[in-house]
Structure formats: structure tokens, C-alpha cells
């Protein structure tokens, strides 16, 4: 990875399935230290774009560049090295139910490092403490709340000290209080660790609470129609679809009443 400000550069990207193009002509940049939001209505391709960024699906056309390396034109070994710098938090958390929290977090360390058991144990306890779960090492996922599961999954995603954390709907299934606590934790980690976040979400509270950069995918035109700070888009965008998404139609409803 390079130290340049542009950590991910997406250029002229088309994505789809076979002959069907889901989105075309995507161009955006994720800067180092961003909390970058991928947003748009249902079916616009948010999760598909995430899969392309993390190496699970090849784009139909275009480039994804990490630092100065064109990810999809690199050889498999170079792609794997880039992916070692990723941490991923899946929508469900995807913790192994038969493993304790400590065992879940230790798994990537056991697979990808030569650390001994004592060293791994120290890292596991540190990562759990970072997400507010100190002392929960021996608990199983079934023994903790939904919000705690998300935080445990975040601890596992951070196990290898990734440069970039990818989140797929991190607040899904959480009550408003737990969702806000997770947002606060993301902000704390950004400030303390300088990590870059790429987040797929449709939750307005989270978008405005944590996002400082974004891309809006429009399902009708099948392309991006806005990018930038979500708060700035709300204040300045002239695109009615973008404004409607960021207000959930409140402006339109207010105009109809008037």
C-alpha cells in the first residue's frame, strides 16, 4: 500500500451479471482516513460494488486501484497481498457459533501469522477491549446481544491491523441505541487508529453521523449521480433523487401539504 492520499481509486467501472449491466461509469476516490459511504436505494448494486472492492467479484469493465496497483489486472499473488490489508464486517457478523469470542478473533491470527498462543491471546484481549468487550473472551456468540456480536465481529475484522475496514450494513438488525454506539465506536477507531472505512448502509442516522465521503448509486439511470460528503450533498445537491434519499421523502411530503 502506498502513503498517497488516494487509497482506492475507481475509474470507469461497470458492474453486472453476464450481459446485464447493473451500474456503469462509476468514478470515485476513497481517501486515506475516510469513512466512505456506499448508498442508494434497494437493488442499486451496493453489495455488488462491495464484492468488487474486496476481490469477490470481477467488474465487467474498468479499474479498481489500491495505491498504485490496479487490483484486477494484478496477478493473483499480488491481489492476495492487497487483500491482507482488508478487514471485513459482514451484515450478520458471521461469527462461528461453536467458537468463543476469543477463538473467533484468534482464527485469522492463527491462519496468517506465526505468533504463538500467548502472543495471540494478548492481541485478542486487546482487540476485544478496543470494542468494549474486555472480559468476554470465553463467551459464545449465543450468549451476547446483537450489538455485542457486531462489536465482536469488528474486533475480528481488526485482528490483523487492516488498512481498510469494509462494513456491509453494520447497523442492520440493531436497535437505535446499539446502532448509535456502533457509530460512535467507528468514529473512535478512525480517530485513534487512522483506519479507512468503506461502509454500505441505508441508515440515515449512520450516514450523517459517520460519513465524510460517499457515492450515490441511482437504480433508474444505473450510474452514480452524486459523490462527496453526505451533509454537503444534502445542503447543496440539486438532484431530487439524492435529496429524496437523504431526507426519506420528508421534503416532498412537506411540499405536498403546502
Coordinates of C-alpha atoms in Angstrom, one line a residue:
X1 CA 0.0 0.0 0.0
X2 CA 1.3 3.5 -0.7
X3 CA 1.1 6.5 1.6
X4 CA -0.7 8.6 -1.1
X5 CA -3.9 10.4 -0.1
X6 CA -6.0 8.3 -2.6
X7 CA -6.2 4.9 -1.1
X8 CA -8.8 3.5 -3.5
X9 CA -9.5 4.9 -7.0
X10 CA -12.4 3.5 -9.0
X11 CA -12.3 4.5 -12.7
X12 CA -14.9 3.9 -15.5
X13 CA -16.3 0.9 -13.6
X14 CA -19.2 -1.2 -15.0
X15 CA -20.6 -4.0 -12.9
X16 CA -23.2 -6.6 -13.7
X17 CA -24.0 -10.2 -14.1
X18 CA -23.5 -11.7 -17.6
X19 CA -24.9 -9.4 -20.2
X20 CA -26.9 -7.4 -17.6
X21 CA -25.2 -4.2 -16.5
X22 CA -26.2 -3.2 -13.1
X23 CA -24.2 0.0 -12.8
X24 CA -21.9 1.8 -15.3
X25 CA -19.4 4.6 -15.4
X26 CA -18.6 4.6 -11.7
X27 CA -15.7 7.1 -10.8
X28 CA -14.8 7.9 -7.3
X29 CA -11.9 8.1 -4.8
X30 CA -11.6 6.9 -1.2
X31 CA -9.0 8.9 0.6
X32 CA -6.9 7.6 3.5
X33 CA -8.8 8.1 6.7
X34 CA -12.2 8.4 5.0
X35 CA -15.4 6.9 6.3
X36 CA -16.8 6.3 2.8
X37 CA -20.5 5.5 2.4
X38 CA -21.9 3.5 -0.5
X39 CA -25.5 4.5 -0.6
X40 CA -28.6 4.2 -2.8
X41 CA -32.0 2.5 -3.0
X42 CA -32.7 -1.2 -2.9
X43 CA -31.3 -3.1 -5.9
X44 CA -28.9 -0.4 -7.0
X45 CA -25.8 -2.7 -6.5
X46 CA -24.3 -1.5 -3.2
X47 CA -23.4 -5.0 -2.1
X48 CA -22.1 -5.9 -5.6
X49 CA -19.8 -2.9 -5.6
X50 CA -18.5 -4.0 -2.2
X51 CA -17.8 -7.5 -3.6
X52 CA -15.8 -6.0 -6.4
X53 CA -13.8 -3.8 -4.0
X54 CA -12.9 -6.7 -1.7
X55 CA -12.0 -9.1 -4.5
X56 CA -15.0 -11.4 -4.6
X57 CA -16.3 -10.4 -8.0
X58 CA -14.6 -9.1 -11.1
X59 CA -16.1 -5.9 -12.7
X60 CA -17.5 -6.0 -16.2
X61 CA -15.2 -3.1 -17.1
X62 CA -13.0 -0.5 -15.5
X63 CA -10.3 -0.3 -12.8
X64 CA -10.0 -0.5 -9.0
X65 CA -6.7 0.8 -8.0
X66 CA -5.3 0.4 -4.5
X67 CA -2.5 2.9 -4.0
X68 CA -0.7 2.5 -7.3
X69 CA -1.7 -1.1 -8.0
X70 CA -4.5 -2.0 -10.5
X71 CA -6.2 -4.7 -8.4
X72 CA -8.0 -6.7 -11.1
X73 CA -5.0 -6.5 -13.5
X74 CA -2.6 -7.7 -10.9
X75 CA -1.5 -11.3 -10.6
X76 CA -3.3 -13.5 -8.0
X77 CA -0.4 -13.4 -5.5
X78 CA -0.3 -9.5 -5.6
X79 CA -4.1 -9.4 -5.2
X80 CA -3.9 -11.6 -2.2
X81 CA -1.2 -9.4 -0.7
X82 CA -3.5 -6.4 -1.1
X83 CA -6.4 -8.3 0.4
X84 CA -4.3 -9.0 3.5
X85 CA -4.7 -5.3 4.3
X86 CA -8.5 -5.6 4.4
X87 CA -10.8 -6.3 7.3
X88 CA -14.5 -7.2 6.6
X89 CA -17.5 -6.9 8.8
X90 CA -20.4 -8.9 7.3
X91 CA -24.0 -7.9 7.8
X92 CA -24.8 -10.8 10.1
X93 CA -21.5 -10.6 11.9
X94 CA -20.7 -14.2 10.6
X95 CA -19.2 -15.3 13.9
X96 CA -18.6 -19.0 14.3
X97 CA -21.3 -20.1 16.7
X98 CA -19.3 -23.1 18.0
X99 CA -16.3 -20.9 19.0
X100 CA -15.9 -18.4 21.8
X101 CA -15.3 -14.8 21.0
X102 CA -11.6 -15.3 21.7
X103 CA -11.4 -18.3 19.4
X104 CA -13.3 -16.3 16.6
X105 CA -10.8 -13.4 16.8
X106 CA -7.8 -15.7 17.1
X107 CA -8.7 -17.6 13.9
X108 CA -7.2 -15.1 11.4
X109 CA -4.1 -14.7 13.6
X110 CA -3.6 -18.4 13.7
X111 CA -4.0 -18.7 9.9
X112 CA -2.0 -15.8 8.7
X113 CA 0.7 -15.2 11.3
X114 CA 3.5 -17.2 13.1
X115 CA 2.6 -15.8 16.5
X116 CA 2.5 -18.2 19.4
X117 CA -0.6 -18.9 21.6
X118 CA 0.4 -16.4 24.3
X119 CA 1.0 -13.6 21.8
X120 CA -2.3 -14.3 20.1
X121 CA -4.1 -14.3 23.4
X122 CA -2.7 -10.8 24.2
X123 CA -3.8 -9.4 20.8
X124 CA -7.3 -11.0 21.2
X125 CA -7.8 -9.4 24.6
X126 CA -6.6 -6.0 23.3
X127 CA -8.9 -6.1 20.3
X128 CA -11.9 -7.0 22.5
X129 CA -11.0 -4.2 24.8
X130 CA -10.9 -1.8 21.8
X131 CA -14.5 -2.6 21.1
X132 CA -15.7 -2.5 24.7
X133 CA -15.8 -6.3 25.3
X134 CA -12.9 -6.8 27.7
X135 CA -13.6 -9.8 29.8
X136 CA -15.9 -11.5 27.3
X137 CA -13.2 -13.8 25.8
X138 CA -14.9 -17.1 26.9
X139 CA -18.4 -16.1 25.9
X140 CA -20.1 -17.7 22.9
X141 CA -22.0 -15.6 20.3
X142 CA -25.3 -17.1 21.5
X143 CA -24.6 -15.7 25.0
X144 CA -24.3 -12.0 24.0
X145 CA -26.6 -9.3 22.4
X146 CA -26.9 -8.4 18.8
X147 CA -24.9 -5.2 19.3
X148 CA -22.2 -7.1 21.2
X149 CA -22.0 -9.6 18.3
X150 CA -21.4 -6.7 15.8
X151 CA -18.6 -5.4 18.1
X152 CA -17.1 -8.8 18.4
X153 CA -17.2 -9.2 14.6
X154 CA -15.5 -5.8 14.3
X155 CA -12.7 -7.0 16.7
X156 CA -12.2 -10.0 14.5
X157 CA -12.1 -7.8 11.4
X158 CA -9.4 -5.7 13.1
X159 CA -7.3 -8.7 14.2
X160 CA -4.6 -8.3 11.5
X161 CA -4.5 -4.5 11.8
X162 CA -6.0 -3.8 8.4
X163 CA -5.5 -0.5 6.5
X164 CA -9.1 -0.6 5.3
X165 CA -12.3 -1.9 7.0
X166 CA -15.3 -2.8 4.8
X167 CA -18.7 -2.9 6.5
X168 CA -21.9 -4.3 4.9
X169 CA -24.9 -2.8 6.7
X170 CA -23.2 -2.7 10.1
X171 CA -26.4 -1.4 11.8
X172 CA -28.8 -3.9 10.3
X173 CA -30.9 -5.6 13.0
X174 CA -29.7 -3.3 15.8
X175 CA -31.9 -1.1 17.9
X176 CA -31.3 2.7 17.7
X177 CA -29.2 2.8 20.8
X178 CA -27.0 -0.1 19.8
X179 CA -26.6 1.4 16.3
X180 CA -25.5 4.7 17.7
X181 CA -23.0 3.0 20.0
X182 CA -21.6 1.2 17.0
X183 CA -21.3 4.5 15.0
X184 CA -19.5 6.1 18.0
X185 CA -17.1 3.2 18.1
X186 CA -16.4 3.6 14.3
X187 CA -15.6 7.3 14.9
X188 CA -13.3 6.5 17.8
X189 CA -11.4 3.9 15.8
X190 CA -11.0 6.3 12.9
X191 CA -9.5 8.9 15.3
X192 CA -7.3 6.6 17.3
X193 CA -6.1 4.2 14.6
X194 CA -6.4 6.3 11.4
X195 CA -8.2 3.4 9.7
X196 CA -10.1 3.9 6.4
X197 CA -13.7 2.6 6.4
X198 CA -15.9 1.7 3.4
X199 CA -19.5 1.3 4.6
X200 CA -22.6 0.0 2.7
X201 CA -25.6 1.4 4.6
X202 CA -29.1 2.8 4.0
X203 CA -29.4 4.1 7.6
X204 CA -29.7 7.9 7.5
X205 CA -28.6 8.4 11.1
X206 CA -25.4 6.5 10.4
X207 CA -24.7 8.2 7.1
X208 CA -24.8 11.6 8.7
X209 CA -23.1 10.6 12.0
X210 CA -20.0 8.9 10.5
X211 CA -19.7 9.6 6.8
X212 CA -17.4 12.2 5.4
X213 CA -17.3 11.0 1.8
X214 CA -19.8 8.9 -0.3
X215 CA -21.1 7.8 -3.6
X216 CA -24.8 7.6 -4.5
X217 CA -25.9 4.8 -6.9
X218 CA -29.1 5.6 -8.8
X219 CA -31.1 2.5 -9.7
X220 CA -33.0 4.1 -12.5
X221 CA -30.2 5.6 -14.5
X222 CA -27.8 2.7 -13.5
X223 CA -24.9 5.0 -12.7
X224 CA -23.7 7.2 -9.9
X225 CA -25.4 10.6 -9.7
X226 CA -23.6 12.2 -6.7
X227 CA -20.4 11.8 -4.6
X228 CA -18.9 13.7 -1.6
X229 CA -19.7 14.5 2.0
X230 CA -23.3 13.4 2.7
X231 CA -24.0 16.6 4.7
X232 CA -22.8 18.7 1.8
X233 CA -24.9 16.7 -0.7
X234 CA -28.0 17.3 1.5
X235 CA -27.3 21.0 1.6
X236 CA -26.2 21.6 -2.0
X237 CA -27.4 18.8 -4.3
X238 CA -29.9 19.8 -6.9
X239 CA -30.7 16.2 -7.8
X240 CA -34.2 15.4 -6.5
X241 CA -33.5 11.7 -6.1
X242 CA -30.4 12.3 -4.0
X243 CA -32.3 14.8 -1.8
X244 CA -35.2 12.5 -1.5
X245 CA -33.0 9.7 -0.4
X246 CA -31.2 11.8 2.2
X247 CA -34.5 13.2 3.6
X248 CA -36.5 10.0 3.0
X249 CA -39.1 12.0 1.2
X250 CA -39.8 14.4 4.0
X251 CA -39.2 17.4 1.8
X252 CA -41.7 16.1 -0.8
X253 CA -44.3 15.3 1.8
X254 CA -43.9 18.8 3.2
X255 CA -44.3 20.3 -0.2
X256 CA -47.5 18.3 -0.9
X257 CA -49.0 19.5 2.4
X258 CA -48.2 23.1 1.5

